[in-house]
XYZ file of C-alpha atoms in Angstrom:
728
model
C -23.219 14.674 21.936
C -23.828 10.909 21.888
C -23.728 8.152 19.310
C -27.519 8.455 19.035
C -27.149 12.119 18.065
C -24.234 11.356 15.729
C -26.087 9.547 12.961
C -23.508 9.834 10.176
C -20.172 9.208 11.890
C -19.177 7.107 14.871
C -19.142 8.928 18.204
C -16.209 7.239 19.937
C -15.320 9.553 22.805
C -15.484 7.728 26.147
C -15.285 9.801 29.323
C -13.980 6.829 31.308
C -11.096 6.369 28.860
C -10.214 10.055 28.664
C -10.533 10.879 32.363
C -7.236 11.796 33.997
C -5.298 12.182 30.757
C -2.795 15.026 30.664
C -3.434 17.675 27.957
C -1.113 16.100 25.388
C -2.455 12.603 26.046
C -5.966 13.992 25.633
C -4.941 15.485 22.279
C -3.605 12.098 21.175
C -6.796 10.396 22.378
C -8.915 12.862 20.396
C -6.750 12.382 17.321
C -6.986 8.595 17.468
C -10.770 8.661 17.842
C -11.137 11.039 14.900
C -8.843 8.874 12.777
C -10.786 5.723 13.630
C -13.605 6.780 11.274
C -12.574 7.237 7.636
C -15.684 9.362 7.049
C -14.029 11.995 9.253
C -10.642 12.065 7.566
C -8.639 9.937 5.166
C -5.518 7.927 5.982
C -2.620 10.274 6.715
C -4.892 13.307 6.342
C -6.019 15.984 8.748
C -4.264 17.350 11.787
C -5.082 18.333 15.336
C -3.543 20.580 17.949
C -3.701 21.797 21.536
C -2.124 24.849 23.162
C -0.741 23.628 26.456
C 0.931 25.446 29.339
C 4.312 23.821 30.016
C 7.376 24.598 32.106
C 10.202 25.903 29.952
C 13.247 23.655 30.577
C 15.544 26.652 29.966
C 13.921 29.236 32.256
C 11.689 27.256 34.585
C 8.844 29.615 33.678
C 5.462 28.651 32.335
C 5.052 29.038 28.578
C 2.340 28.187 26.056
C 3.331 25.325 23.768
C 1.551 24.361 20.563
C 1.357 20.591 20.256
C 0.362 19.848 16.657
C 0.420 16.732 14.520
C 3.722 16.789 12.676
C 4.664 15.985 9.140
C 3.710 12.444 8.133
C 1.879 9.952 10.292
C -1.776 9.080 10.586
C -4.298 10.290 13.175
C -5.663 6.801 13.799
C -2.289 5.431 14.884
C -0.562 8.598 16.127
C 1.416 8.601 19.358
C 3.201 11.422 21.176
C 6.148 10.914 18.814
C 3.952 12.034 15.890
C 3.352 15.490 17.372
C 5.596 18.521 17.081
C 5.853 20.879 20.059
C 6.645 24.554 19.484
C 6.781 27.751 21.525
C 3.527 29.528 20.680
C 4.982 33.026 21.145
C 7.900 32.276 18.808
C 5.515 31.014 16.140
C 3.420 34.156 16.380
C 6.520 36.337 16.170
C 7.306 34.882 12.736
C 4.679 37.199 11.279
C 7.179 40.044 11.488
C 9.718 38.126 9.414
C 7.026 37.240 6.902
C 5.739 40.804 6.521
C 9.217 42.235 5.943
C 9.477 40.402 2.610
C 9.055 42.464 -0.546
C 6.240 40.234 -1.804
C 3.915 38.364 0.529
C 0.809 36.263 0.017
C -0.182 32.766 -1.094
C 2.427 30.789 -3.043
C 5.126 33.460 -2.665
C 8.759 32.610 -2.018
C 8.584 33.949 1.532
C 5.567 31.774 2.351
C 7.473 28.622 1.424
C 10.590 29.920 3.194
C 8.623 30.235 6.444
C 8.406 26.432 6.738
C 12.151 26.293 7.405
C 11.612 28.736 10.303
C 9.219 26.511 12.263
C 11.936 24.226 13.681
C 13.541 27.302 15.273
C 10.496 27.472 17.540
C 10.858 23.862 18.715
C 10.090 23.267 22.374
C 12.137 20.805 24.427
C 14.228 19.402 21.545
C 11.246 17.618 19.951
C 12.566 15.934 16.808
C 9.217 15.683 14.991
C 9.224 17.966 11.937
C 6.376 20.515 11.959
C 3.951 20.256 9.045
C 3.004 22.823 6.437
C -0.304 23.290 8.309
C 1.356 24.454 11.549
C 0.423 28.171 11.155
C -3.235 27.241 10.576
C -3.276 26.024 14.172
C -0.939 28.610 15.665
C -2.852 31.679 14.511
C -6.306 30.459 15.520
C -6.721 31.969 19.031
C -8.404 28.950 20.571
C -6.848 26.191 22.689
C -7.989 23.131 20.691
C -8.158 22.922 16.892
C -9.153 20.135 14.454
C -8.528 20.279 10.703
C -10.313 17.402 8.948
C -11.185 16.239 5.440
C -14.645 14.664 5.856
C -16.264 13.556 2.617
C -19.589 15.200 3.487
C -17.980 18.541 4.319
C -15.704 18.531 1.256
C -18.825 17.889 -0.834
C -20.090 21.276 0.333
C -16.653 22.853 -0.114
C -16.520 21.505 -3.695
C -20.054 22.572 -4.656
C -20.781 25.320 -7.139
C -22.836 27.132 -4.485
C -20.620 26.217 -1.542
C -20.619 29.634 0.088
C -24.414 29.868 0.199
C -24.678 26.265 1.405
C -22.286 27.008 4.266
C -24.668 29.647 5.581
C -27.701 27.424 5.011
C -26.282 24.340 6.704
C -24.308 25.789 9.608
C -25.538 29.355 9.952
C -22.959 31.488 11.730
C -21.048 28.520 13.143
C -18.898 28.182 10.012
C -17.419 30.935 7.874
C -16.647 30.299 4.193
C -13.226 31.091 2.740
C -12.300 30.639 -0.885
C -9.675 28.068 -1.907
C -6.156 28.947 -0.849
C -3.160 26.646 -0.767
C -2.256 25.804 2.853
C 0.630 27.817 4.218
C 1.639 30.719 6.428
C -0.666 33.205 4.717
C -3.707 30.994 5.250
C -2.876 30.980 8.958
C -3.145 34.783 8.969
C -6.421 34.609 7.023
C -7.863 32.268 9.649
C -6.756 34.593 12.469
C -8.526 37.474 10.752
C -11.685 35.386 10.373
C -11.637 34.676 14.113
C -11.350 38.392 14.832
C -14.090 39.376 12.383
C -16.454 36.568 13.415
C -15.832 36.044 17.155
C -18.850 33.725 17.548
C -17.797 31.380 14.741
C -16.824 27.838 15.621
C -14.906 27.031 12.453
C -14.041 27.822 8.844
C -15.079 25.948 5.723
C -12.036 25.925 3.443
C -13.271 26.068 -0.154
C -12.283 22.980 -2.173
C -10.393 21.605 0.802
C -12.034 20.764 4.141
C -12.883 22.248 7.506
C -10.997 23.663 10.489
C -12.789 24.198 13.785
C -12.028 24.732 17.452
C -13.184 24.327 21.032
C -12.322 25.295 24.589
C -11.622 21.702 25.607
C -10.436 18.617 23.800
C -13.842 16.953 24.090
C -15.686 20.119 23.038
C -13.491 20.338 19.944
C -14.172 16.667 19.133
C -17.914 17.171 19.601
C -17.905 20.235 17.347
C -16.035 18.352 14.609
C -18.636 15.584 14.622
C -21.517 18.057 14.794
C -20.211 19.839 11.688
C -19.900 16.571 9.778
C -23.314 15.326 10.874
C -25.020 18.490 9.657
C -23.355 18.247 6.245
C -24.143 14.539 5.885
C -27.767 15.045 6.965
C -28.205 17.831 4.410
C -26.767 15.648 1.650
C -28.976 12.726 2.677
C -32.036 14.965 2.501
C -31.147 15.801 -1.101
C -29.962 12.314 -2.109
C -30.924 11.481 -5.685
C -31.449 7.781 -5.046
C -31.466 5.760 -8.259
C -30.696 8.948 -10.184
C -27.383 9.400 -8.333
C -24.765 10.264 -10.961
C -27.708 10.556 -13.402
C -28.546 6.852 -13.118
C -26.897 3.647 -14.230
C -25.726 3.117 -17.812
C -24.108 -0.302 -17.269
C -24.690 -3.299 -15.013
C -21.994 -4.794 -12.791
C -20.632 -8.165 -13.875
C -21.291 -11.183 -11.687
C -18.463 -12.327 -9.431
C -17.259 -15.182 -11.632
C -17.207 -13.130 -14.836
C -15.560 -10.145 -13.162
C -12.810 -12.359 -11.766
C -12.186 -13.927 -15.175
C -11.978 -10.515 -16.862
C -9.616 -9.158 -14.219
C -7.346 -12.203 -14.511
C -6.993 -11.437 -18.224
C -6.742 -7.669 -17.962
C -4.627 -6.980 -14.864
C -1.255 -8.224 -16.215
C -1.843 -6.310 -19.457
C -2.736 -3.117 -17.578
C 0.148 -3.514 -15.152
C 2.546 -3.600 -18.061
C 0.970 -0.423 -19.472
C 1.232 1.601 -16.236
C 4.694 0.267 -15.344
C 6.544 1.730 -18.295
C 8.741 3.873 -16.050
C 8.500 2.046 -12.725
C 6.716 -1.154 -11.741
C 3.406 -0.698 -9.942
C 1.332 -2.747 -7.497
C -2.471 -2.845 -7.708
C -5.447 -2.664 -5.400
C -8.777 -3.645 -6.945
C -12.142 -2.497 -5.620
C -15.580 -3.575 -6.807
C -17.909 -2.768 -3.909
C -21.382 -1.265 -4.390
C -20.272 2.373 -4.013
C -17.541 2.260 -6.644
C -19.751 0.200 -8.983
C -22.520 2.783 -8.693
C -20.046 5.410 -9.878
C -18.197 3.593 -12.672
C -21.450 2.228 -14.126
C -23.213 5.596 -14.090
C -24.112 7.944 -16.918
C -22.118 10.796 -15.355
C -18.928 8.848 -14.604
C -17.087 9.927 -17.801
C -17.845 13.617 -17.174
C -17.011 13.612 -13.477
C -13.881 11.504 -13.899
C -12.566 13.978 -16.448
C -13.173 16.902 -14.074
C -10.720 15.399 -11.610
C -10.536 15.520 -7.827
C -10.821 18.493 -5.499
C -9.305 17.978 -2.059
C -5.490 18.309 -2.326
C -5.015 15.290 -0.068
C -6.767 13.201 -2.718
C -4.953 14.115 -5.908
C -1.494 13.857 -4.387
C -2.117 10.105 -4.714
C -4.767 9.828 -7.403
C -3.210 12.443 -9.721
C -5.417 15.180 -11.069
C -7.850 12.720 -12.646
C -8.347 8.970 -13.204
C -8.414 7.017 -16.444
C -12.008 6.141 -17.331
C -12.402 3.419 -19.977
C -15.679 3.459 -21.912
C -16.067 -0.330 -22.171
C -19.459 -1.989 -22.373
C -19.337 -4.926 -19.928
C -22.367 -6.514 -21.596
C -20.252 -7.148 -24.692
C -17.892 -9.457 -22.794
C -15.219 -8.472 -25.310
C -11.965 -8.693 -23.345
C -9.815 -8.046 -26.419
C -11.702 -4.784 -26.946
C -11.153 -3.854 -23.288
C -7.414 -4.450 -23.599
C -7.306 -2.268 -26.703
C -9.241 0.496 -24.929
C -6.836 0.316 -21.994
C -3.812 0.537 -24.288
C -5.257 3.548 -26.083
C -6.438 5.077 -22.828
C -3.108 4.856 -21.015
C -1.308 6.338 -24.018
C -3.794 9.200 -24.261
C -3.726 9.758 -20.496
C 0.075 9.957 -20.492
C -0.002 12.503 -23.307
C -2.600 14.577 -21.434
C -0.595 14.411 -18.234
C 2.592 15.577 -19.964
C 0.613 18.424 -21.545
C -0.788 19.358 -18.113
C 2.740 19.433 -16.743
C 4.083 21.598 -19.575
C 1.147 24.020 -19.395
C 1.353 24.488 -15.623
C 5.022 24.095 -14.767
C 7.139 26.878 -13.308
C 10.812 27.515 -13.978
C 11.733 25.752 -10.727
C 9.152 22.949 -10.796
C 10.351 19.413 -10.008
C 10.893 17.159 -13.001
C 7.983 15.347 -14.570
C 6.937 12.276 -12.595
C 5.657 9.053 -14.196
C 2.798 10.041 -16.492
C 0.695 6.870 -16.330
C -2.607 6.841 -14.402
C -2.783 5.691 -10.796
C -6.551 5.120 -10.884
C -8.326 3.197 -13.659
C -12.128 2.974 -13.795
C -13.811 0.223 -15.809
C -17.608 -0.118 -16.096
C -18.882 -3.445 -14.860
C -15.572 -4.111 -13.093
C -14.833 -1.285 -10.659
C -11.605 0.525 -9.808
C -7.964 -0.524 -10.140
C -5.589 1.693 -8.173
C -1.805 1.619 -8.547
C 1.083 2.521 -6.276
C 4.751 1.806 -5.696
C 3.747 -0.847 -3.147
C 0.603 -2.437 -1.764
C 0.199 0.096 1.012
C 0.502 2.977 -1.438
C -2.048 1.504 -3.858
C -4.509 0.888 -1.006
C -4.195 4.549 0.000
C -4.707 5.611 -3.619
C -7.865 3.493 -3.796
C -9.060 4.847 -0.456
C -8.568 8.427 -1.620
C -10.497 7.908 -4.831
C -13.283 6.273 -2.837
C -13.362 9.536 -0.883
C -13.382 11.528 -4.124
C -16.381 9.529 -5.356
C -18.292 10.274 -2.164
C -17.415 13.967 -2.480
C -18.723 14.016 -6.047
C -21.884 12.157 -5.015
C -22.643 14.701 -2.313
C -21.694 17.758 -4.360
C -23.767 16.647 -7.348
C -26.784 16.155 -5.068
C -26.666 19.645 -3.537
C -25.500 21.994 -6.243
C -23.027 20.527 -8.701
C -19.444 19.372 -8.308
C -16.591 21.782 -9.012
C -13.027 20.478 -9.254
C -9.955 22.472 -8.373
C -8.492 24.512 -11.231
C -5.631 22.731 -13.017
C -3.022 25.319 -12.074
C -3.995 25.131 -8.410
C -3.870 21.350 -8.572
C -0.439 21.431 -10.190
C 0.848 23.879 -7.582
C -0.031 21.308 -4.920
C 1.133 18.202 -6.795
C 4.475 19.744 -7.815
C 4.896 21.997 -4.783
C 8.585 22.200 -3.895
C 7.739 21.470 -0.257
C 5.908 18.284 -1.269
C 8.832 17.344 -3.494
C 11.185 17.810 -0.538
C 9.062 15.356 1.468
C 9.333 12.825 -1.362
C 13.100 13.249 -1.509
C 13.386 12.606 2.241
C 11.644 9.246 1.985
C 13.856 6.189 2.543
C 15.331 4.563 -0.530
C 13.219 1.708 -1.857
C 14.490 -1.791 -1.186
C 15.563 -3.955 -4.118
C 12.324 -5.977 -4.278
C 9.924 -3.243 -3.109
C 7.952 -3.206 -6.372
C 8.037 -6.979 -6.924
C 5.445 -9.698 -6.382
C 7.219 -12.936 -5.476
C 5.320 -16.226 -5.382
C 7.019 -18.857 -3.210
C 5.513 -22.317 -3.634
C 6.406 -24.539 -0.700
C 6.486 -21.599 1.729
C 4.981 -23.539 4.624
C 8.320 -24.615 6.061
C 11.982 -25.308 5.383
C 13.626 -23.690 2.362
C 10.334 -22.204 1.148
C 9.588 -20.466 4.425
C 13.136 -19.146 4.709
C 12.899 -17.889 1.125
C 9.589 -16.119 1.766
C 11.016 -14.396 4.835
C 14.180 -13.396 2.942
C 12.207 -11.877 0.079
C 10.013 -9.938 2.509
C 13.104 -8.565 4.252
C 14.022 -6.825 1.023
C 10.582 -5.343 0.501
C 8.893 -7.919 -1.745
C 5.172 -8.595 -1.741
C 5.232 -12.293 -0.941
C 2.655 -14.892 -1.885
C 3.213 -17.840 0.433
C 1.777 -20.915 -1.277
C 1.800 -24.463 0.011
C -0.148 -27.685 -0.248
C -1.134 -27.037 3.371
C -3.134 -23.791 3.520
C -2.585 -23.357 7.256
C 1.200 -23.538 6.883
C 1.150 -21.019 4.034
C -1.017 -18.662 6.080
C 1.263 -18.995 9.107
C 4.273 -17.869 7.057
C 2.306 -14.968 5.548
C 1.112 -13.915 9.000
C 4.686 -13.965 10.292
C 5.681 -11.560 7.497
C 2.768 -9.216 8.176
C 3.434 -9.223 11.914
C 7.068 -8.341 11.255
C 6.580 -5.585 8.673
C 3.033 -4.432 9.357
C -0.102 -4.272 7.251
C 0.760 -0.799 5.986
C -1.632 2.113 5.681
C -4.714 2.663 3.585
C -8.130 1.070 3.963
C -9.399 -0.113 0.590
C -9.610 -3.093 -1.726
C -12.226 -5.792 -2.152
C -11.773 -9.300 -0.755
C -8.187 -10.533 -1.219
C -7.155 -7.182 -2.722
C -7.485 -5.583 0.724
C -4.417 -7.600 1.750
C -1.089 -6.420 3.085
C 2.487 -7.315 2.111
C 1.926 -11.081 2.233
C -0.859 -13.599 1.652
C -1.081 -17.338 2.249
C -2.758 -19.584 -0.315
C -3.149 -23.310 -0.904
C -1.931 -24.923 -4.113
C -1.346 -28.395 -5.521
C 1.230 -27.971 -8.285
C 0.361 -31.352 -9.787
C -3.078 -29.966 -10.702
C -3.171 -27.278 -13.390
C -6.528 -25.930 -12.232
C -5.128 -25.410 -8.731
C -2.161 -23.429 -10.098
C -4.494 -21.375 -12.301
C -6.604 -20.492 -9.280
C -3.495 -19.586 -7.292
C -2.260 -17.166 -9.937
C -5.740 -15.691 -10.379
C -5.825 -14.843 -6.662
C -2.332 -13.361 -6.858
C -3.433 -11.106 -9.711
C -6.494 -9.948 -7.777
C -4.316 -9.252 -4.743
C -1.404 -7.404 -6.354
C -2.104 -6.972 -10.063
C 0.760 -9.072 -11.413
C 3.623 -11.506 -10.809
C 7.360 -10.831 -11.079
C 9.199 -13.787 -9.587
C 8.201 -17.386 -8.929
C 10.183 -19.725 -6.689
C 9.232 -23.395 -6.433
C 10.686 -25.138 -3.401
C 7.918 -27.727 -3.131
C 9.176 -31.247 -3.629
C 8.737 -34.795 -2.461
C 11.177 -37.489 -1.299
C 9.771 -40.977 -0.951
C 11.948 -43.653 0.617
C 11.436 -47.234 -0.604
C 8.364 -48.731 1.038
C 7.174 -45.380 2.421
C 3.408 -45.146 2.967
C 3.007 -48.620 1.500
C 3.533 -47.321 -2.032
C 4.891 -49.454 -4.811
C 8.047 -48.395 -6.622
C 5.978 -47.439 -9.631
C 3.641 -45.286 -7.551
C 6.633 -43.559 -5.941
C 8.073 -42.950 -9.384
C 4.804 -41.410 -10.665
C 4.365 -39.142 -7.637
C 8.026 -38.057 -7.607
C 7.877 -37.004 -11.244
C 4.427 -35.435 -10.815
C 5.666 -33.121 -8.044
C 9.357 -32.634 -8.785
C 9.152 -32.308 -12.569
C 5.653 -31.899 -13.942
C 4.720 -29.538 -11.096
C 7.489 -27.136 -12.050
C 6.418 -27.350 -15.684
C 2.772 -26.573 -14.850
C 3.792 -23.572 -12.734
C 6.061 -22.221 -15.468
C 3.498 -22.720 -18.231
C 0.811 -20.900 -16.230
C 3.116 -18.046 -15.228
C 4.406 -17.549 -18.789
C 1.272 -15.840 -20.205
C 1.231 -13.457 -17.241
C 4.857 -12.489 -17.795
C 4.218 -12.037 -21.505
C 1.139 -9.872 -20.899
C 3.060 -7.625 -18.500
C 6.100 -7.316 -20.725
C 8.195 -6.896 -17.579
C 11.315 -8.911 -16.791
C 10.737 -11.853 -14.494
C 12.536 -14.758 -12.881
C 11.765 -18.400 -12.155
C 13.722 -20.577 -9.740
C 13.050 -24.314 -9.494
C 14.488 -26.313 -6.619
C 16.278 -29.430 -7.786
C 18.959 -31.294 -5.791
C 22.621 -32.284 -5.893
C 21.200 -35.808 -6.072
C 20.451 -34.997 -9.702
C 24.176 -35.282 -10.399
C 25.035 -38.099 -7.991
C 23.713 -41.652 -8.245
C 22.651 -42.968 -4.817
C 21.251 -46.300 -3.787
C 17.777 -46.151 -2.251
C 16.479 -42.934 -3.851
C 15.889 -43.932 -7.449
C 12.623 -42.084 -7.982
C 13.816 -38.920 -6.243
C 17.225 -38.738 -7.907
C 15.977 -39.353 -11.430
C 13.134 -36.847 -11.003
C 15.607 -34.210 -9.849
C 17.871 -34.968 -12.817
C 14.861 -34.391 -15.052
C 14.156 -31.152 -13.156
C 17.685 -29.966 -13.928
C 17.040 -30.374 -17.620
C 13.600 -28.795 -17.256
C 15.405 -25.676 -16.019
C 17.490 -25.563 -19.185
C 14.512 -26.153 -21.471
C 12.432 -23.483 -19.733
C 15.317 -21.013 -19.951
C 15.070 -21.368 -23.727
C 11.277 -21.245 -23.814
C 10.886 -18.159 -21.607
C 13.799 -16.109 -22.912
C 14.509 -13.252 -23.253
C 11.924 -11.886 -20.790
C 12.370 -14.386 -17.955
C 15.472 -15.943 -16.438
C 15.128 -19.549 -15.297
C 17.595 -21.155 -12.914
C 17.758 -24.104 -10.588
C 18.710 -24.268 -6.926
C 20.376 -27.547 -5.959
C 20.476 -27.999 -2.176
C 21.958 -30.900 -0.292
C 21.101 -32.334 3.106
C 19.091 -29.381 4.403
C 17.806 -31.143 7.491
C 16.651 -28.194 9.575
C 12.931 -27.423 9.218
C 12.433 -29.704 6.228
C 9.377 -31.926 5.810
C 11.645 -34.202 3.770
C 13.354 -35.139 7.029
C 10.611 -36.341 9.356
C 11.634 -38.000 12.600
C 11.511 -41.546 11.250
C 13.722 -40.703 8.257
C 16.221 -38.889 10.493
C 16.403 -41.870 12.858
C 16.809 -44.269 9.931
C 19.683 -42.174 8.574
C 21.361 -41.978 11.979
C 21.142 -45.752 12.269
C 22.446 -46.192 8.727
C 25.545 -44.124 9.532
C 25.990 -45.705 12.991
C 25.410 -42.415 14.804
C 24.230 -42.951 18.349
C 20.974 -41.387 19.547
C 18.251 -41.867 22.141
C 14.561 -42.303 21.475
C 13.930 -39.608 24.076
C 15.825 -36.946 22.106
C 13.732 -34.242 20.474
C 13.271 -33.891 16.727
C 15.560 -30.871 16.688
C 18.296 -32.726 18.603
C 18.159 -35.638 16.192
C 18.213 -33.342 13.173
C 21.195 -31.463 14.580
C 23.164 -34.697 14.878
C 22.375 -35.680 11.304
C 23.103 -32.194 9.986
C 26.505 -32.170 11.667
C 27.333 -35.571 10.188
C 26.421 -34.343 6.716
C 28.460 -31.176 7.292
C 31.615 -33.176 7.928
C 31.265 -34.789 4.492
C 31.502 -31.406 2.750
C 34.566 -29.416 1.803
C 33.497 -26.434 3.948
C 32.560 -28.577 7.000
C 29.453 -26.471 7.603
C 25.848 -27.526 8.078
C 23.535 -26.325 5.306
C 20.480 -24.363 6.455
C 17.281 -23.192 4.752
C 18.591 -19.643 5.128
C 21.642 -20.553 3.009
C 19.322 -21.646 0.213
C 17.213 -18.495 0.575
C 20.290 -16.326 0.038
C 21.023 -18.152 -3.203
C 17.434 -17.632 -4.356
C 17.741 -13.938 -3.499
C 20.869 -13.630 -5.629
C 19.055 -15.264 -8.549
C 15.946 -13.070 -8.485
C 17.090 -9.729 -7.053
C 18.901 -8.585 -10.169
C 22.379 -9.483 -8.931
C 22.479 -12.340 -11.445
C 20.082 -10.881 -13.998
C 22.197 -12.162 -16.902
C 22.378 -15.713 -15.600
C 19.847 -18.208 -16.944
C 19.641 -21.949 -17.529
C 22.069 -22.654 -14.670
C 21.968 -24.917 -11.639
C 23.358 -23.298 -8.492
C 24.479 -25.852 -5.911
C 24.346 -24.850 -2.251
C 25.713 -27.987 -0.640
C 28.729 -26.977 1.438
C 31.014 -28.421 -1.218
C 30.229 -32.002 -2.219
C 32.884 -32.902 -4.755
C 30.831 -35.855 -5.961
C 28.195 -33.362 -7.120
C 30.534 -31.105 -9.083
C 28.796 -30.537 -12.408
C 30.760 -31.707 -15.412
């Protein structure tokens, strides 16, 4: 096969790259190439395997080892560490244990109990946990196996006439099997299919996906792509064009209007879906999702729910569809529909749980929707963090493509509710959730740091990210803000999931420009934050200006105006623009304004700065009253933070050194000069320690992390102990 022959997915196998790879490396190469194309399988979905002859470290004899993608991980990024290795003969021998149980078959106690047996077959102390799908690979008597979730193939698997279509599209190459929850019993079913149909090249798993095999790694890869291409070509031949989803009922809003509606609606909706735990959004408005949400059939298909189990583990059994007419432009009506819709959805979800639950089912999870569909707007997906919401959006994108294909070739059929529940609340899936690391304190928070380009702001952004926050790095200088955001992403990764439109496709941090003296600039900043993450929890303003007399040729009056514009009015503008967002969410928030110990100490030569910071101190107190009880407002009062601060450029540092008769050389670097000044300042404090941006960041963390959640209207000095600045 070649790329020319593979019209519907990317053919990425390169003989030059794969030549000379050992069998396990070839398996990893195949897995990565399959994962590179989301039309082949979704993020985290699918698994691959190879049966490899290895030398047993215990006996020195050759044995067959099943290398299979383990629990967790993603094919696109998998390495050897993501694959479990198990003795093939020991896996096959587990059938005897299984068959000795009093009751066997799908969803029986013994089937679930078998998963705990797989680690006993581990080869060479491999620590990767085997997945639930391990027996599907073990019992297929072929050396290389791929199990994928391609949209085109699932469309056939989720069609009303899927069995007949399987014969029509693939002939004898694929054998149809009805839906069955993955597990040990399905592995035995697949073995029996291979025996009964020795010429078959794979099995179409009803409502699920496809599993196929080959004699070599490349042959298996080629067969996987051939299967997908045939399904996609068949769907294309039956495409309904403008009548897809029975045609369009609504028109998409233009970019400007859509953005304005989302800025109004997202905080309101975030509050609705965060009743039990805060959620982070990913918004998508591309052509494919618009074609669905604006269609005549969207309400019917959305209510049917999703099919592939990989999808609804994230998207829940169905999305929330809101029947809003975008042509009306009535945002108040949309908010009301969302409020009613979320309440109704939650009631339906609780009813679904009660109707389907077993005596040993896990407790009810949050009942709010994770996917919201709005005509004219698109899709808003929710998750515990940005990565999770991107995956949720990606999976519903896949579901839409499945429905498009299935509707074109025979009619879409969703999985029965009980079957869906038995996947969603499967005890084995619950065990995986319980094994996940504990969330960090700020993992569900969106923190906006204004002044994040350097100094205290940058240190604060990095500190918030270290505790899991989604950090918006804002600064007057866009390039500095972006550099800080990039540093966060490089440190913690972009996360998984490929979805989101424009800025909403972002990772854990974004960099944006803002001028806090201009209300329109702050409004645009917050609008972009809402599009990126769906809401705002904490805002930290470290931006400030210090103007020495005569600096930049400014008059005293001009220095006074600019100092108050940035240090006082800027904080007020930020607070007044954030307030409606906090109110719409109804979630507790926090605001920290950076003032200065100079606010409490009169100093010659800094009149404009000192008086503006004194005003900022009182602004903190006034805002604490205005924004209570939902938002805490506190001030951070640093002193002499020389390191990394734009308030201490080289000329100011040299002037200060000269003022205090501290010797220095013109040839010394900026950092050397700053270190001298910082040490001098340190000796004036009670603790005799230099004050760093990181010290300030720790104080900010204490104020917004919940540690001081009952503290508001206070000024926290981080100055090493300047007795002159003791507040009275």
